[in-house]
């Protein structure tokens, strides 16, 4: 659902909310474009404030709106990055209380437990501000945990399929390729890039040198 899929309209009820909603629906339905009109029900008995207080709360509301939108955008972008090649499934993963964003808006119901309508606007804004802060903190903690796990997994994968400088050589070299039980010789593993072709022609070769274990040392 894009931002243009939903338009919120506020209009004076003039004492009869049902009639105002019906008049709006009838007017919209005359359009040739199919439009679904639903009632976005919000309490009408929220305690009002003085004009000076409302002006002050307006700044608070704008700051809260910006913070909320920024958090939502960060969450959506992070989910898109996590899905990688399956980004086309992003919309089906964006749910609100178990419903798609479109269903949630179309069937919106005021949460009176979190936002009692008998409280003042200032208290309601403070409640919303606290919820947004908790969501931001939880998102930050979860992304940190996810990034740590992803980095650990990538490090393990590099050791298995990455450069010989970092990967585990246990499945490549064998025990009988090492010089063991010698007082004078040790085995050193050297990783040489393939393009250094002259290395193989320049290192010293010894033959016929038996070790204490009876093996013949062919190259050093």
Coordinates of C-alpha atoms in Angstrom, one line a residue:
X1 CA 0.0 0.0 0.0
X2 CA 1.5 3.3 -1.1
X3 CA 1.0 6.6 0.6
X4 CA -1.5 7.6 -2.1
X5 CA -3.7 4.7 -1.3
X6 CA -5.2 6.3 1.8
X7 CA -6.5 9.8 2.2
X8 CA -7.7 11.0 5.7
X9 CA -10.5 13.5 5.6
X10 CA -11.7 15.5 8.6
X11 CA -15.0 17.3 8.3
X12 CA -17.5 18.9 10.7
X13 CA -20.2 16.5 11.9
X14 CA -22.6 19.3 12.7
X15 CA -24.1 17.2 15.5
X16 CA -24.7 14.0 13.5
X17 CA -21.6 12.0 12.7
X18 CA -23.4 9.2 10.9
X19 CA -25.2 11.6 8.5
X20 CA -21.9 13.4 7.8
X21 CA -20.2 10.1 7.0
X22 CA -23.1 9.1 4.7
X23 CA -23.1 12.4 2.9
X24 CA -19.3 12.1 2.3
X25 CA -19.7 8.5 1.1
X26 CA -22.5 9.4 -1.3
X27 CA -20.4 12.2 -2.8
X28 CA -17.3 10.1 -3.2
X29 CA -19.2 7.1 -4.7
X30 CA -20.4 9.4 -7.6
X31 CA -16.8 9.3 -8.9
X32 CA -16.0 6.9 -11.8
X33 CA -13.0 5.7 -9.8
X34 CA -13.8 3.0 -7.3
X35 CA -13.0 4.3 -3.8
X36 CA -13.6 2.5 -0.6
X37 CA -14.8 4.9 2.1
X38 CA -14.4 3.8 5.7
X39 CA -15.0 5.5 9.0
X40 CA -11.7 6.3 10.8
X41 CA -13.2 6.3 14.3
X42 CA -11.6 8.5 16.9
X43 CA -13.0 9.6 20.2
X44 CA -14.8 12.9 20.3
X45 CA -14.7 13.4 24.1
X46 CA -11.0 14.0 24.4
X47 CA -10.3 16.8 26.8
X48 CA -9.6 20.0 25.1
X49 CA -7.0 22.6 26.1
X50 CA -6.7 26.3 26.1
X51 CA -5.6 27.9 22.8
X52 CA -2.1 28.7 24.2
X53 CA -1.7 25.1 25.3
X54 CA -2.9 23.8 21.9
X55 CA -0.2 25.9 20.2
X56 CA 2.5 24.5 22.4
X57 CA 1.2 20.9 21.9
X58 CA 1.3 21.5 18.1
X59 CA 5.1 21.7 18.2
X60 CA 5.2 18.5 20.4
X61 CA 2.9 16.7 17.9
X62 CA 5.0 17.7 14.9
X63 CA 8.1 16.4 16.6
X64 CA 6.4 13.2 17.5
X65 CA 5.1 12.8 13.9
X66 CA 8.6 13.2 12.5
X67 CA 10.1 10.7 14.9
X68 CA 7.3 8.2 14.2
X69 CA 7.7 8.5 10.5
X70 CA 11.5 8.2 10.7
X71 CA 11.2 5.0 12.8
X72 CA 8.7 3.5 10.4
X73 CA 10.9 4.3 7.4
X74 CA 14.0 2.8 9.1
X75 CA 12.1 -0.4 10.0
X76 CA 10.7 -0.8 6.4
X77 CA 14.1 -0.2 4.8
X78 CA 15.8 -2.7 7.2
X79 CA 13.2 -5.3 6.4
X80 CA 13.7 -4.7 2.7
X81 CA 17.5 -5.2 3.1
X82 CA 16.9 -8.4 5.1
X83 CA 14.7 -9.9 2.4
X84 CA 17.3 -9.2 -0.3
X85 CA 16.3 -11.0 -3.5
X86 CA 12.7 -11.5 -2.0
X87 CA 12.0 -7.8 -1.7
X88 CA 8.8 -8.3 -3.7
X89 CA 7.4 -10.0 -0.5
X90 CA 8.0 -6.8 1.6
X91 CA 4.4 -5.7 1.6
X92 CA 3.1 -9.1 2.9
X93 CA 5.7 -8.9 5.8
X94 CA 4.6 -5.4 6.8
X95 CA 1.9 -6.1 9.3
X96 CA 0.3 -4.1 12.2
X97 CA -1.2 -6.2 15.0
X98 CA -1.3 -9.2 12.6
X99 CA -3.1 -7.3 9.8
X100 CA -1.8 -5.7 6.6
X101 CA -1.4 -2.0 6.7
X102 CA -4.4 -1.5 4.4
X103 CA -6.6 -3.7 6.6
X104 CA -5.4 -2.0 9.8
X105 CA -6.3 1.5 8.4
X106 CA -9.6 0.3 7.0
X107 CA -10.6 -1.3 10.3
X108 CA -9.0 1.1 12.6
X109 CA -10.1 1.0 16.2
X110 CA -9.0 3.4 18.9
X111 CA -7.0 1.6 21.6
X112 CA -8.7 3.0 24.7
X113 CA -6.4 1.0 27.0
X114 CA -3.3 2.7 25.8
X115 CA -4.9 6.1 25.1
X116 CA -7.9 6.7 27.4
X117 CA -10.1 9.3 25.9
X118 CA -10.8 11.0 29.2
X119 CA -7.2 12.2 29.4
X120 CA -5.8 15.5 28.2
X121 CA -4.1 15.9 24.8
X122 CA -0.8 16.5 26.5
X123 CA -1.0 13.2 28.4
X124 CA -2.0 11.3 25.2
X125 CA 1.0 12.8 23.4
X126 CA 3.3 11.8 26.2
X127 CA 2.0 8.3 26.1
X128 CA 2.5 8.1 22.3
X129 CA 6.0 9.6 22.7
X130 CA 6.9 6.9 25.2
X131 CA 5.6 4.1 22.9
X132 CA 7.6 5.5 20.0
X133 CA 10.7 5.7 22.2
X134 CA 10.3 2.0 23.3
X135 CA 9.9 0.9 19.7
X136 CA 13.0 2.8 18.6
X137 CA 15.0 1.2 21.4
X138 CA 13.7 -2.3 20.7
X139 CA 14.4 -1.9 17.0
X140 CA 18.0 -0.7 17.8
X141 CA 18.6 -3.7 20.1
X142 CA 17.2 -6.2 17.6
X143 CA 19.2 -4.8 14.7
X144 CA 22.4 -5.0 16.8
X145 CA 21.7 -8.6 17.7
X146 CA 20.9 -9.5 14.0
X147 CA 24.0 -7.7 12.7
X148 CA 26.2 -9.6 15.2
X149 CA 24.8 -12.9 14.2
X150 CA 25.1 -12.1 10.5
X151 CA 28.7 -11.0 10.9
X152 CA 29.5 -14.2 12.9
X153 CA 27.9 -16.3 10.1
X154 CA 29.8 -14.5 7.4
X155 CA 33.0 -15.0 9.3
X156 CA 32.3 -18.8 9.5
X157 CA 31.5 -18.9 5.8
X158 CA 34.7 -17.1 4.9
X159 CA 36.7 -19.7 6.9
X160 CA 35.0 -22.4 4.9
X161 CA 35.0 -21.0 1.4
X162 CA 37.1 -17.9 1.5
X163 CA 40.8 -17.3 1.1
X164 CA 43.3 -19.8 2.4
X165 CA 44.6 -17.1 4.6
X166 CA 41.5 -17.1 6.8
X167 CA 39.7 -20.5 6.2
X168 CA 40.2 -23.6 8.2
X169 CA 42.8 -25.9 6.5
X170 CA 41.8 -29.0 8.4
X171 CA 39.9 -30.4 5.4
X172 CA 42.7 -29.6 3.0
X173 CA 46.0 -30.7 4.5
X174 CA 46.7 -34.1 5.9
X175 CA 48.7 -35.3 8.8
X176 CA 51.2 -37.3 6.7
X177 CA 52.1 -34.0 4.9
X178 CA 53.7 -32.6 8.0
X179 CA 57.2 -33.3 9.4
X180 CA 56.5 -34.7 12.9
X181 CA 58.8 -35.8 15.7
X182 CA 61.8 -33.9 14.4
X183 CA 64.3 -31.9 16.5
X184 CA 65.4 -29.8 13.5
X185 CA 62.5 -29.4 11.2
X186 CA 59.1 -28.0 11.4
X187 CA 56.3 -27.7 8.8
X188 CA 55.3 -24.2 7.8
X189 CA 52.2 -23.7 5.6
X190 CA 52.7 -20.9 3.0
X191 CA 49.8 -19.5 1.0
X192 CA 51.0 -18.3 -2.4
X193 CA 48.8 -16.5 -4.9
X194 CA 48.4 -18.4 -8.2
X195 CA 49.8 -15.4 -10.2
X196 CA 53.2 -15.7 -8.4
X197 CA 54.1 -18.5 -10.8
X198 CA 57.8 -18.2 -10.2
X199 CA 57.6 -19.4 -6.6
X200 CA 57.3 -23.1 -7.6
X201 CA 60.4 -22.8 -9.7
X202 CA 62.6 -21.2 -7.0
X203 CA 61.9 -23.0 -3.7
X204 CA 64.5 -25.6 -2.8
X205 CA 63.8 -29.3 -3.3
X206 CA 65.4 -32.0 -1.2
X207 CA 65.0 -35.7 -1.9
X208 CA 65.9 -38.9 -0.2
X209 CA 66.0 -37.4 3.3
X210 CA 64.2 -39.8 5.7
X211 CA 62.7 -38.5 8.8
X212 CA 62.6 -40.2 12.2
X213 CA 59.2 -41.6 11.3
X214 CA 60.6 -43.2 8.1
X215 CA 59.0 -40.8 5.7
X216 CA 61.0 -39.2 2.9
X217 CA 61.1 -35.4 2.8
X218 CA 60.6 -34.3 -0.7
X219 CA 60.2 -30.6 -0.5
X220 CA 61.0 -27.7 1.9

